[in-house]
Amino acid sequence: MTKEERAVRAVELLKEVYPDAICSLEYEKPYELLISTRLSAQCTDARVNLVTQELYQRYRSLEDFAGADLEELEGYVRPCGFYHTKAKDIIAMSKMLLEEYDGVLPDTVEELTKLPGVGRKTANLIVGDVYHKPAVVCDTHCIRITNLLGLSTGKDPVKVETQLRAVLPPEESSDFCHRLVLFGRETCKARSPKCDGCPLAGICEHYAATHPPVEQR
């Protein structure tokens, strides 16, 4: 089985298990997804969703975030950790969006990564979820699981993204990454993967290496 064939089969199998490929972060406006993703660094999506319920009631527009008092904003985002840096980035990115992009999120990874605090993972999420373009969100789940499956090698997010873009069907790549998150939380856990009964066991290189077939006598 080639990597391309393995990738297509992985897409098909995960689609059966998780028909709805949805982002775990809750948002209504595109810029809210950008801010939520920035807050999610070194923090769980569940905690971010709790924080943003109040946050997006207090700050209802990009203008509100751009003009926010830093200490006040820090108080709202403190539970997400690294609150000083995250609050500074949120204010700076909001100002830049208003001043250079007329308040509209760019639709390319190259432009999005010009925003303060925005890396390729965040940029790909915006491109895929907001603009529905081919995107590969290389978070820890994506890197770890695609390494195990044999679709990628190494832990460098940019290199893994490049490898996956070469084998994944472009129109499926964004949803595939969302499904990997769900799969990583429920089945292919980092510390205790449930290999037995795993829906992807038949195409997983790690499973094949760690579960050799029993010889028949």
CSV table of C-alpha atoms in Angstrom, one decimal:
chain,number,residue,atom,x,y,z
A,1,MET,CA,0.0,0.0,0.0
A,2,THR,CA,1.4,3.4,-1.0
A,3,LYS,CA,1.3,6.4,1.3
A,4,GLU,CA,-1.3,8.0,-0.9
A,5,GLU,CA,-3.5,4.8,-0.7
A,6,ARG,CA,-2.9,4.6,3.0
A,7,ALA,CA,-3.9,8.3,3.4
A,8,VAL,CA,-7.1,7.9,1.4
A,9,ARG,CA,-8.1,4.8,3.4
A,10,ALA,CA,-7.4,6.7,6.7
A,11,VAL,CA,-9.6,9.5,5.5
A,12,GLU,CA,-12.4,7.1,4.6
A,13,LEU,CA,-12.2,5.2,7.9
A,14,LEU,CA,-12.2,8.2,10.1
A,15,LYS,CA,-15.0,9.7,8.2
A,16,GLU,CA,-17.1,6.6,9.1
A,17,VAL,CA,-16.3,7.0,12.8
A,18,TYR,CA,-16.6,10.7,12.9
A,19,PRO,CA,-19.1,11.9,10.2
A,20,ASP,CA,-19.1,15.4,11.6
A,21,ALA,CA,-15.7,16.9,11.4
A,22,ILE,CA,-16.0,20.0,13.6
A,23,CYS,CA,-13.6,22.2,15.4
A,24,SER,CA,-13.6,21.8,19.2
A,25,LEU,CA,-13.3,25.6,19.7
A,26,GLU,CA,-16.6,27.4,19.9
A,27,TYR,CA,-17.0,30.7,18.0
A,28,GLU,CA,-19.5,32.8,16.0
A,29,LYS,CA,-17.3,35.3,14.1
A,30,PRO,CA,-14.1,34.4,12.2
A,31,TYR,CA,-11.9,36.6,14.3
A,32,GLU,CA,-13.2,34.8,17.4
A,33,LEU,CA,-11.8,31.6,16.0
A,34,LEU,CA,-8.4,33.3,15.5
A,35,ILE,CA,-8.4,34.6,19.1
A,36,SER,CA,-9.6,31.2,20.6
A,37,THR,CA,-6.9,29.4,18.7
A,38,ARG,CA,-4.3,31.8,20.1
A,39,LEU,CA,-5.6,31.1,23.6
A,40,SER,CA,-5.5,27.4,23.1
A,41,ALA,CA,-1.7,27.2,23.0
A,42,GLN,CA,-0.7,25.1,26.0
A,43,CYS,CA,-4.3,25.0,27.1
A,44,THR,CA,-7.2,22.7,26.5
A,45,ASP,CA,-10.0,23.6,24.1
A,46,ALA,CA,-12.5,22.9,26.9
A,47,ARG,CA,-11.0,25.6,29.1
A,48,VAL,CA,-10.7,28.1,26.2
A,49,ASN,CA,-14.4,27.6,25.5
A,50,LEU,CA,-15.3,28.4,29.1
A,51,VAL,CA,-13.1,31.5,29.1
A,52,THR,CA,-14.4,32.8,25.8
A,53,GLN,CA,-18.1,32.6,26.9
A,54,GLU,CA,-17.4,35.6,29.1
A,55,LEU,CA,-14.6,37.1,26.9
A,56,TYR,CA,-16.8,37.5,23.8
A,57,GLN,CA,-19.6,39.1,25.9
A,58,ARG,CA,-17.2,41.7,27.2
A,59,TYR,CA,-15.4,42.4,23.9
A,60,ARG,CA,-17.9,42.3,21.0
A,61,SER,CA,-15.9,43.5,18.1
A,62,LEU,CA,-12.3,43.7,16.7
A,63,GLU,CA,-12.4,47.3,17.7
A,64,ASP,CA,-13.2,46.4,21.3
A,65,PHE,CA,-10.2,44.0,21.3
A,66,ALA,CA,-7.9,46.5,19.6
A,67,GLY,CA,-8.7,49.2,22.2
A,68,ALA,CA,-8.7,46.8,25.2
A,69,ASP,CA,-6.8,47.7,28.4
A,70,LEU,CA,-4.0,45.1,28.6
A,71,GLU,CA,-4.4,44.4,32.3
A,72,GLU,CA,-8.2,44.0,32.0
A,73,LEU,CA,-7.8,41.6,29.1
A,74,GLU,CA,-5.2,39.7,31.0
A,75,GLY,CA,-7.7,39.1,33.7
A,76,TYR,CA,-10.1,37.5,31.3
A,77,VAL,CA,-7.6,35.2,29.6
A,78,ARG,CA,-5.5,34.4,32.7
A,79,PRO,CA,-7.0,30.8,33.1
A,80,CYS,CA,-5.6,29.9,29.7
A,81,GLY,CA,-2.0,30.4,30.9
A,82,PHE,CA,0.7,32.7,29.4
A,83,TYR,CA,-1.9,35.4,29.8
A,84,HIS,CA,0.4,38.3,29.4
A,85,THR,CA,1.8,37.3,26.0
A,86,LYS,CA,-1.6,36.1,24.8
A,87,ALA,CA,-3.4,39.3,25.8
A,88,LYS,CA,-0.6,41.4,24.1
A,89,ASP,CA,-0.9,39.3,20.9
A,90,ILE,CA,-4.7,39.6,20.8
A,91,ILE,CA,-4.6,43.4,21.0
A,92,ALA,CA,-1.8,43.6,18.5
A,93,MET,CA,-3.4,41.2,16.0
A,94,SER,CA,-6.8,43.0,16.3
A,95,LYS,CA,-5.1,46.4,15.6
A,96,MET,CA,-3.2,44.9,12.6
A,97,LEU,CA,-6.4,43.4,11.2
A,98,LEU,CA,-8.2,46.7,11.4
A,99,GLU,CA,-5.3,48.8,10.1
A,100,GLU,CA,-4.0,46.6,7.3
A,101,TYR,CA,-6.8,44.2,6.4
A,102,ASP,CA,-9.9,46.3,6.9
A,103,GLY,CA,-11.0,44.0,9.7
A,104,VAL,CA,-11.2,40.9,7.4
A,105,LEU,CA,-9.1,37.9,8.1
A,106,PRO,CA,-6.7,37.0,5.3
A,107,ASP,CA,-7.4,33.8,3.4
A,108,THR,CA,-3.8,32.5,3.0
A,109,VAL,CA,-1.3,31.0,5.4
A,110,GLU,CA,1.3,33.5,4.2
A,111,GLU,CA,-0.7,36.5,5.1
A,112,LEU,CA,-2.2,35.1,8.3
A,113,THR,CA,1.3,34.3,9.7
A,114,LYS,CA,2.2,38.0,9.5
A,115,LEU,CA,-0.3,38.6,12.4
A,116,PRO,CA,1.3,38.7,15.9
A,117,GLY,CA,1.2,35.4,17.6
A,118,VAL,CA,-0.1,33.5,14.6
A,119,GLY,CA,1.8,30.4,13.5
A,120,ARG,CA,1.1,28.0,10.7
A,121,LYS,CA,-1.1,25.8,12.8
A,122,THR,CA,-3.5,28.7,13.6
A,123,ALA,CA,-3.3,30.0,10.0
A,124,ASN,CA,-4.1,26.6,8.5
A,125,LEU,CA,-7.1,26.3,10.9
A,126,ILE,CA,-8.5,29.7,9.7
A,127,VAL,CA,-7.9,28.8,6.0
A,128,GLY,CA,-9.6,25.5,6.4
A,129,ASP,CA,-12.5,26.4,8.7
A,130,VAL,CA,-13.3,29.9,7.6
A,131,TYR,CA,-12.4,29.8,3.9
A,132,HIS,CA,-12.9,26.1,3.3
A,133,LYS,CA,-9.6,25.8,1.4
A,134,PRO,CA,-7.2,22.9,1.6
A,135,ALA,CA,-5.4,23.1,4.9
A,136,VAL,CA,-3.3,20.8,7.2
A,137,VAL,CA,-3.4,21.7,10.9
A,138,CYS,CA,-0.3,20.1,12.4
A,139,ASP,CA,-1.1,19.9,16.0
A,140,THR,CA,0.3,17.3,18.4
A,141,HIS,CA,-2.5,14.8,17.6
A,142,CYS,CA,-1.9,15.2,13.8
A,143,ILE,CA,1.9,14.8,14.1
A,144,ARG,CA,1.8,11.8,16.5
A,145,ILE,CA,-0.9,9.8,14.8
A,146,THR,CA,0.3,10.3,11.2
A,147,ASN,CA,3.7,9.3,12.3
A,148,LEU,CA,2.2,6.1,13.8
A,149,LEU,CA,0.2,5.4,10.6
A,150,GLY,CA,3.2,5.8,8.4
A,151,LEU,CA,2.0,8.9,6.6
A,152,SER,CA,4.7,11.2,8.0
A,153,THR,CA,8.0,11.1,9.8
A,154,GLY,CA,9.5,13.5,12.4
A,155,LYS,CA,8.1,16.0,14.7
A,156,ASP,CA,8.7,19.2,12.9
A,157,PRO,CA,5.3,20.7,12.1
A,158,VAL,CA,6.3,22.4,8.9
A,159,LYS,CA,7.9,19.2,7.5
A,160,VAL,CA,5.0,17.0,8.6
A,161,GLU,CA,2.6,19.5,7.0
A,162,THR,CA,4.5,19.3,3.7
A,163,GLN,CA,4.5,15.5,3.8
A,164,LEU,CA,0.8,15.3,4.5
A,165,ARG,CA,0.0,17.8,1.7
A,166,ALA,CA,1.7,15.4,-0.7
A,167,VAL,CA,-0.5,12.4,0.2
A,168,LEU,CA,-3.8,13.7,1.5
A,169,PRO,CA,-6.7,14.5,-0.9
A,170,PRO,CA,-6.7,18.4,-0.7
A,171,GLU,CA,-10.5,18.6,-0.3
A,172,GLU,CA,-10.4,16.2,2.7
A,173,SER,CA,-7.3,17.5,4.5
A,174,SER,CA,-8.9,20.1,6.8
A,175,ASP,CA,-11.6,17.8,8.0
A,176,PHE,CA,-9.2,14.9,8.4
A,177,CYS,CA,-7.2,16.9,10.9
A,178,HIS,CA,-10.3,17.7,12.9
A,179,ARG,CA,-11.1,14.0,13.0
A,180,LEU,CA,-7.5,13.2,14.1
A,181,VAL,CA,-8.1,15.3,17.2
A,182,LEU,CA,-11.2,13.4,18.1
A,183,PHE,CA,-9.5,10.1,17.3
A,184,GLY,CA,-6.5,11.0,19.4
A,185,ARG,CA,-8.6,11.9,22.4
A,186,GLU,CA,-10.8,8.8,22.3
A,187,THR,CA,-8.7,6.0,20.8
A,188,CYS,CA,-5.1,6.8,19.8
A,189,LYS,CA,-4.2,8.3,23.1
A,190,ALA,CA,-0.6,9.3,23.6
A,191,ARG,CA,-0.1,7.5,26.9
A,192,SER,CA,-2.5,4.6,26.5
A,193,PRO,CA,-3.5,4.0,22.9
A,194,LYS,CA,-6.4,1.5,22.4
A,195,CYS,CA,-4.7,-0.4,19.6
A,196,ASP,CA,-6.9,-3.5,20.0
A,197,GLY,CA,-10.2,-2.7,18.2
A,198,CYS,CA,-8.8,0.4,16.6
A,199,PRO,CA,-10.6,1.2,13.4
A,200,LEU,CA,-7.3,2.2,11.7
A,201,ALA,CA,-5.3,-0.9,12.9
A,202,GLY,CA,-5.4,-2.5,9.4
A,203,ILE,CA,-3.5,0.4,7.8
A,204,CYS,CA,-1.3,1.4,10.8
A,205,GLU,CA,2.4,0.8,10.5
A,206,HIS,CA,2.9,1.0,14.2
A,207,TYR,CA,0.2,-1.6,14.8
A,208,ALA,CA,1.7,-3.9,12.3
A,209,ALA,CA,5.1,-3.6,13.9
A,210,THR,CA,3.9,-4.1,17.5
A,211,HIS,CA,1.2,-6.8,16.8
A,212,PRO,CA,2.9,-9.4,14.6
A,213,PRO,CA,0.5,-12.0,13.2
A,214,VAL,CA,0.2,-15.2,15.2
A,215,GLU,CA,1.6,-18.2,13.3
A,216,GLN,CA,-0.8,-20.9,12.5
A,217,ARG,CA,0.2,-24.5,13.3
